[in-house]
Tab-separated table of C-alpha atoms in Angstrom:
chain	number	residue	atom	x	y	z
A	1	MET	CA	-26.354	-215.385	-39.155
A	2	LYS	CA	-29.891	-214.465	-38.151
A	3	ARG	CA	-30.661	-211.179	-36.400
A	4	ILE	CA	-33.601	-211.499	-34.024
A	5	LEU	CA	-35.097	-208.715	-31.928
A	6	LEU	CA	-36.341	-209.554	-28.424
A	7	PRO	CA	-38.220	-206.615	-26.861
A	8	THR	CA	-38.552	-206.784	-23.084
A	9	ASP	CA	-40.209	-204.813	-20.307
A	10	PHE	CA	-38.630	-207.245	-17.804
A	11	SER	CA	-41.972	-208.982	-17.153
A	12	ASP	CA	-42.436	-212.753	-16.872
A	13	ASN	CA	-44.418	-212.579	-20.099
A	14	ALA	CA	-41.511	-210.992	-21.977
A	15	TYR	CA	-38.978	-213.450	-20.564
A	16	ASN	CA	-41.223	-216.362	-21.541
A	17	ALA	CA	-41.038	-215.170	-25.163
A	18	ILE	CA	-37.242	-214.905	-24.894
A	19	GLU	CA	-37.083	-218.497	-23.612
A	20	TYR	CA	-39.194	-219.574	-26.579
A	21	ALA	CA	-36.922	-217.790	-29.047
A	22	VAL	CA	-33.632	-219.240	-27.803
A	23	GLN	CA	-35.103	-222.755	-27.868
A	24	PHE	CA	-36.832	-222.356	-31.238
A	25	PHE	CA	-33.533	-221.240	-32.818
A	26	LYS	CA	-31.175	-223.373	-30.749
A	27	GLU	CA	-29.576	-224.924	-33.867
A	28	ASP	CA	-29.105	-221.567	-35.635
A	29	LYS	CA	-26.330	-219.026	-35.419
A	30	VAL	CA	-28.196	-215.991	-34.100
A	31	THR	CA	-27.507	-212.531	-32.806
A	32	PHE	CA	-30.293	-211.667	-30.393
A	33	TYR	CA	-30.951	-207.983	-29.755
A	34	LEU	CA	-32.399	-207.471	-26.271
A	35	LEU	CA	-34.339	-204.207	-26.363
A	36	ASN	CA	-35.879	-202.165	-23.563
A	37	THR	CA	-37.522	-198.796	-24.178
A	38	PHE	CA	-38.488	-196.370	-21.444
A	39	THR	CA	-39.813	-192.907	-20.642
A	40	PRO	CA	-39.648	-191.485	-17.107
A	41	VAL	CA	-42.901	-191.608	-15.149
A	42	SER	CA	-42.891	-187.828	-14.752
A	43	TYR	CA	-42.503	-187.230	-18.475
A	44	HIS	CA	-44.791	-184.216	-19.149
A	45	SER	CA	-44.949	-180.886	-20.944
A	46	GLY	CA	-42.559	-179.240	-18.516
A	47	TYR	CA	-40.088	-182.057	-19.088
A	48	LEU	CA	-40.315	-181.409	-22.812
A	49	ILE	CA	-39.774	-177.648	-22.503
A	50	GLU	CA	-36.864	-177.795	-20.114
A	51	SER	CA	-33.753	-179.893	-20.484
A	52	PRO	CA	-34.291	-183.432	-19.159
A	53	THR	CA	-30.782	-183.364	-17.732
A	54	LEU	CA	-32.040	-180.865	-15.126
A	55	TYR	CA	-34.023	-183.661	-13.590
A	56	GLY	CA	-31.539	-186.468	-14.157
A	57	LEU	CA	-34.465	-188.783	-14.761
A	58	GLU	CA	-33.281	-189.981	-18.135
A	59	ASP	CA	-29.870	-190.921	-16.733
A	60	VAL	CA	-31.441	-192.879	-13.868
A	61	ALA	CA	-33.886	-194.660	-16.183
A	62	MET	CA	-31.109	-195.515	-18.626
A	63	ALA	CA	-28.903	-196.912	-15.862
A	64	ASN	CA	-31.770	-199.067	-14.558
A	65	SER	CA	-32.611	-200.310	-18.036
A	66	LYS	CA	-28.993	-201.264	-18.819
A	67	ARG	CA	-28.632	-203.009	-15.463
A	68	ASP	CA	-31.802	-205.070	-15.933
A	69	ILE	CA	-30.978	-206.027	-19.516
A	70	GLU	CA	-27.573	-207.241	-18.396
A	71	ARG	CA	-29.305	-209.400	-15.770
A	72	ILE	CA	-31.618	-210.821	-18.429
A	73	GLU	CA	-28.657	-211.728	-20.638
A	74	GLU	CA	-26.858	-213.413	-17.742
A	75	LYS	CA	-29.993	-215.388	-16.878
A	76	ILE	CA	-30.445	-216.578	-20.474
A	77	LYS	CA	-26.814	-217.668	-20.775
A	78	LYS	CA	-27.044	-219.550	-17.486
A	79	GLU	CA	-30.255	-221.391	-18.424
A	80	PHE	CA	-29.618	-221.862	-22.151
A	81	SER	CA	-25.877	-221.900	-22.745
A	82	ASN	CA	-25.429	-221.980	-26.515
A	83	GLN	CA	-22.287	-221.110	-28.481
A	84	ASN	CA	-24.438	-220.388	-31.542
A	85	HIS	CA	-26.022	-217.412	-29.820
A	86	GLU	CA	-24.708	-213.897	-29.323
A	87	PHE	CA	-26.457	-211.021	-27.537
A	88	VAL	CA	-26.546	-207.277	-28.032
A	89	ARG	CA	-28.091	-205.126	-25.296
A	90	LEU	CA	-30.133	-202.077	-26.325
A	91	SER	CA	-31.715	-199.489	-24.016
A	92	ALA	CA	-33.532	-196.499	-25.499
A	93	PHE	CA	-35.370	-193.418	-24.328
A	94	ASN	CA	-38.093	-193.618	-26.974
A	95	THR	CA	-41.601	-194.827	-27.683
A	96	PHE	CA	-41.853	-198.590	-28.079
A	97	ILE	CA	-42.957	-198.698	-31.739
A	98	GLY	CA	-40.685	-195.831	-32.736
A	99	GLU	CA	-37.641	-197.641	-31.395
A	100	ILE	CA	-38.751	-200.991	-32.845
A	101	LYS	CA	-38.870	-199.466	-36.332
A	102	ASP	CA	-35.496	-197.758	-35.849
A	103	VAL	CA	-33.818	-200.959	-34.606
A	104	ILE	CA	-35.217	-202.999	-37.514
A	105	ASP	CA	-33.638	-200.587	-39.986
A	106	ARG	CA	-30.410	-199.986	-38.047
A	107	TYR	CA	-29.564	-203.658	-37.485
A	108	SER	CA	-31.355	-205.277	-40.472
A	109	ILE	CA	-33.523	-207.367	-38.147
A	110	ASP	CA	-34.861	-210.607	-39.672
A	111	LEU	CA	-37.501	-211.426	-37.070
A	112	ILE	CA	-39.100	-210.191	-33.843
A	113	VAL	CA	-40.153	-212.531	-31.027
A	114	MET	CA	-42.283	-211.023	-28.272
A	115	GLY	CA	-44.842	-211.974	-25.656
A	116	THR	CA	-48.555	-211.292	-25.794
A	117	LYS	CA	-51.067	-211.688	-23.006
A	118	GLY	CA	-53.983	-212.408	-25.329
A	119	ALA	CA	-57.454	-211.194	-24.490
A	120	THR	CA	-61.118	-212.000	-24.133
A	121	GLY	CA	-64.244	-209.887	-24.442
A	122	ALA	CA	-64.050	-206.127	-23.943
A	123	LYS	CA	-60.434	-206.312	-22.764
A	124	GLU	CA	-59.313	-206.895	-26.354
A	125	VAL	CA	-58.861	-203.177	-26.970
A	126	PHE	CA	-56.504	-202.816	-24.022
A	127	ILE	CA	-54.452	-206.006	-23.879
A	128	GLY	CA	-51.653	-206.843	-26.263
A	129	THR	CA	-51.396	-203.310	-27.651
A	130	HIS	CA	-47.627	-203.427	-28.153
A	131	THR	CA	-47.880	-206.783	-29.916
A	132	MET	CA	-50.657	-205.633	-32.233
A	133	TYR	CA	-48.903	-202.374	-33.148
A	134	THR	CA	-45.679	-204.272	-33.803
A	135	ILE	CA	-47.502	-206.680	-36.130
A	136	LYS	CA	-49.078	-203.747	-37.953
A	137	LYS	CA	-46.006	-201.519	-38.221
A	138	ALA	CA	-42.990	-203.850	-38.449
A	139	LYS	CA	-41.874	-204.774	-41.944
A	140	CYS	CA	-40.425	-208.087	-40.836
A	141	PRO	CA	-42.001	-211.261	-39.409
A	142	VAL	CA	-43.198	-211.307	-35.799
A	143	ILE	CA	-43.692	-214.338	-33.554
A	144	ALA	CA	-46.176	-213.556	-30.792
A	145	VAL	CA	-45.807	-215.975	-27.875
A	146	PRO	CA	-48.831	-216.285	-25.533
A	147	SER	CA	-48.251	-215.713	-21.838
A	148	GLY	CA	-47.353	-218.910	-20.005
A	149	PHE	CA	-46.836	-220.979	-23.159
A	150	GLU	CA	-44.206	-223.624	-22.491
A	151	TYR	CA	-41.924	-224.348	-25.417
A	152	GLU	CA	-42.983	-227.138	-27.768
A	153	GLU	CA	-41.043	-227.993	-30.890
A	154	PRO	CA	-43.351	-227.198	-33.819
A	155	LYS	CA	-44.339	-230.513	-35.330
A	156	GLU	CA	-47.787	-229.531	-36.632
A	157	VAL	CA	-47.918	-226.081	-38.215
A	158	LEU	CA	-51.170	-224.433	-39.316
A	159	PHE	CA	-51.061	-222.006	-42.255
A	160	PRO	CA	-54.504	-220.491	-43.016
A	161	THR	CA	-54.586	-218.734	-46.387
A	162	ASP	CA	-57.018	-217.400	-48.984
A	163	TYR	CA	-54.358	-218.080	-51.660
A	164	ASN	CA	-54.040	-214.362	-52.314
A	165	LEU	CA	-50.311	-214.105	-51.752
A	166	SER	CA	-47.257	-213.235	-53.747
A	167	LYS	CA	-44.924	-215.961	-54.978
A	168	SER	CA	-42.015	-213.579	-54.468
A	169	ASN	CA	-42.748	-212.804	-50.817
A	170	THR	CA	-39.330	-212.388	-49.192
A	171	TYR	CA	-40.341	-214.383	-46.135
A	172	LEU	CA	-41.843	-217.505	-47.717
A	173	PRO	CA	-38.457	-219.242	-47.313
A	174	LEU	CA	-38.813	-218.762	-43.541
A	175	ILE	CA	-41.835	-221.092	-43.534
A	176	LYS	CA	-39.917	-223.656	-45.557
A	177	GLU	CA	-36.916	-223.349	-43.250
A	178	ILE	CA	-39.096	-223.957	-40.186
A	179	CYS	CA	-40.597	-227.056	-41.797
A	180	GLU	CA	-37.174	-228.434	-42.669
A	181	LYS	CA	-35.355	-227.691	-39.418
A	182	HIS	CA	-38.137	-228.908	-37.147
A	183	ILE	CA	-39.273	-231.731	-39.461
A	184	CYS	CA	-42.874	-230.640	-39.118
A	185	ARG	CA	-46.026	-230.965	-41.185
A	186	LEU	CA	-47.548	-227.884	-42.778
A	187	ASN	CA	-51.356	-227.814	-42.698
A	188	ILE	CA	-52.560	-225.350	-45.346
A	189	LEU	CA	-56.117	-224.316	-44.489
A	190	ASN	CA	-58.634	-222.480	-46.656
A	191	ALA	CA	-62.029	-221.250	-45.415
A	192	TYR	CA	-64.589	-222.054	-48.133
A	193	TYR	CA	-67.653	-219.823	-48.490
A	194	GLY	CA	-69.263	-221.578	-51.444
A	195	VAL	CA	-67.307	-219.590	-54.037
A	196	PRO	CA	-64.730	-221.685	-55.947
A	197	LEU	CA	-61.137	-220.512	-56.113
A	198	ASN	CA	-60.479	-218.272	-59.093
A	199	THR	CA	-57.723	-218.936	-61.622
A	200	GLN	CA	-55.147	-216.874	-59.719
A	201	GLN	CA	-55.946	-218.591	-56.406
A	202	GLU	CA	-55.689	-222.024	-58.043
A	203	GLU	CA	-52.319	-220.989	-59.433
A	204	ILE	CA	-51.090	-219.987	-55.970
A	205	LYS	CA	-52.379	-223.246	-54.479
A	206	ASN	CA	-50.463	-225.219	-57.107
A	207	PHE	CA	-47.423	-223.047	-56.476
A	208	LEU	CA	-47.528	-223.835	-52.737
A	209	ASP	CA	-47.916	-227.542	-53.496
A	210	GLU	CA	-44.762	-227.418	-55.605
A	211	TYR	CA	-42.889	-225.035	-53.267
A	212	PHE	CA	-43.358	-227.382	-50.303
A	213	LYS	CA	-42.961	-230.605	-52.297
A	214	ASP	CA	-40.011	-231.689	-50.145
A	215	ASN	CA	-41.876	-230.944	-46.918
A	216	ALA	CA	-44.799	-232.846	-45.445
A	217	HIS	CA	-47.873	-230.735	-46.215
A	218	ILE	CA	-51.624	-231.232	-46.475
A	219	PHE	CA	-54.360	-228.998	-47.920
A	220	HIS	CA	-57.528	-228.603	-45.857
A	221	ILE	CA	-60.876	-226.921	-46.535
A	222	ALA	CA	-63.120	-225.523	-43.784
A	223	GLU	CA	-66.659	-225.127	-45.137
A	224	GLY	CA	-69.286	-222.667	-43.957
A	225	VAL	CA	-67.185	-220.884	-41.307
A	226	ASP	CA	-65.085	-217.744	-41.211
A	227	VAL	CA	-61.317	-217.871	-40.864
A	228	LEU	CA	-61.295	-217.350	-37.092
A	229	GLU	CA	-63.759	-220.209	-36.538
A	230	ALA	CA	-61.835	-222.401	-38.993
A	231	VAL	CA	-58.581	-221.833	-37.084
A	232	GLU	CA	-60.179	-222.447	-33.679
A	233	ASP	CA	-61.951	-225.603	-34.879
A	234	PHE	CA	-58.752	-226.933	-36.447
A	235	GLN	CA	-56.813	-226.374	-33.230
A	236	LYS	CA	-59.444	-228.343	-31.308
A	237	LYS	CA	-59.094	-231.326	-33.633
A	238	TYR	CA	-55.325	-231.350	-34.031
A	239	LYS	CA	-52.325	-230.644	-31.817
A	240	ILE	CA	-51.038	-227.503	-33.518
A	241	ASN	CA	-47.744	-226.076	-32.190
A	242	LEU	CA	-47.405	-223.004	-34.408
A	243	LEU	CA	-49.785	-220.798	-36.364
A	244	ILE	CA	-48.580	-218.867	-39.436
A	245	MET	CA	-50.416	-216.194	-41.414
A	246	ILE	CA	-49.522	-213.571	-43.997
A	247	HIS	CA	-50.621	-210.070	-43.045
A	248	ASN	CA	-51.982	-208.202	-46.041
A	249	LYS	CA	-52.164	-204.420	-46.044
A	250	HIS	CA	-55.761	-203.368	-45.417
A	251	SER	CA	-57.256	-200.150	-46.697
A	252	PHE	CA	-58.430	-197.445	-44.293
A	253	PHE	CA	-62.095	-198.295	-44.877
A	254	GLU	CA	-61.557	-202.037	-44.449
A	255	ASN	CA	-59.869	-201.357	-41.106
A	256	LEU	CA	-62.704	-199.049	-40.144
A	257	LEU	CA	-65.537	-201.420	-41.072
A	258	PHE	CA	-64.038	-204.829	-40.378
A	259	THR	CA	-61.619	-206.107	-37.760
A	260	PRO	CA	-58.816	-207.724	-39.784
A	261	VAL	CA	-58.532	-211.460	-39.264
A	262	ILE	CA	-54.922	-211.117	-38.088
A	263	ASN	CA	-56.069	-208.936	-35.174
A	264	GLN	CA	-58.762	-211.375	-34.112
A	265	ILE	CA	-56.493	-214.403	-34.208
A	266	ALA	CA	-53.641	-212.639	-32.434
A	267	TYR	CA	-55.995	-211.855	-29.556
A	268	HIS	CA	-57.470	-215.359	-29.322
A	269	THR	CA	-54.733	-217.826	-30.178
A	270	HIS	CA	-53.226	-219.911	-27.389
A	271	ILE	CA	-50.193	-221.028	-29.388
A	272	PRO	CA	-47.275	-219.052	-30.860
A	273	PHE	CA	-48.360	-217.039	-33.873
A	274	LEU	CA	-45.946	-216.157	-36.693
A	275	VAL	CA	-47.163	-213.177	-38.725
A	276	ILE	CA	-45.439	-212.568	-42.052
A	277	PRO	CA	-45.901	-209.187	-43.760
A	278	SER	CA	-47.205	-209.315	-47.309
A	279	GLU	CA	-44.985	-208.092	-50.114
A	280	LYS	CA	-47.171	-204.957	-50.441
A	281	ARG	CA	-46.766	-204.160	-46.739
A	282	VAL	CA	-42.995	-204.517	-46.942
A	283	ARG	CA	-42.875	-202.132	-49.918
A	284	SER	CA	-45.257	-199.551	-48.418
């Protein structure tokens, strides 16, 4: 049985991601963990020094959170009745990322599905913060669902790669499973900068060809453009329903000097985006 985490702040955006998740995994036996984190509005230094029970704020916030999560569960069951699905309600007085990491470890979470508003221009640094931090910190796959995206069964999946990935990545089978269950085609895209693939990259390309031999898959090359442009151009030409990338662990200086491709795409994509942590990130 799969264990999928569904964070919610009770917004339309969060519920849209929940709708996507229950439809995407409608044929699977799944335990969905509905998570809401909160801190009282008046949380300040005085609140930290004195006992929070003096104010009663934590009790009120917890009661409200539990009530609203129960309503969300009832709404899901009414709209998407499915005997394959079970729900666990979680309310926590904690920071969002702190609780996400705790829940992943405590319940052995396989996947997170959450909403993202996306962004344009200068707003990129402010919008989608929770989604970006989850992608960076969580050591399990994350599906980011754009605000307002109506569910489409993934029939054309785009997988951009530089062929620098590990054959033993724990989550490669998830890509294969998606291809098999949704009978979709996997479009493997490489951005070509005029430098041929090295021996190791060629080996990984051949490995992927063999690994997905029982699934419809095609290799594509995008010449003279960076990865972000390649992805955007590909989406304009083809009806892509799901984007998948592997998130490698970047060094401090790389993060300082260059915006990682994952960040850029997560902000700009208009389709659900599955981010798989690299083997190094999972071990770190």
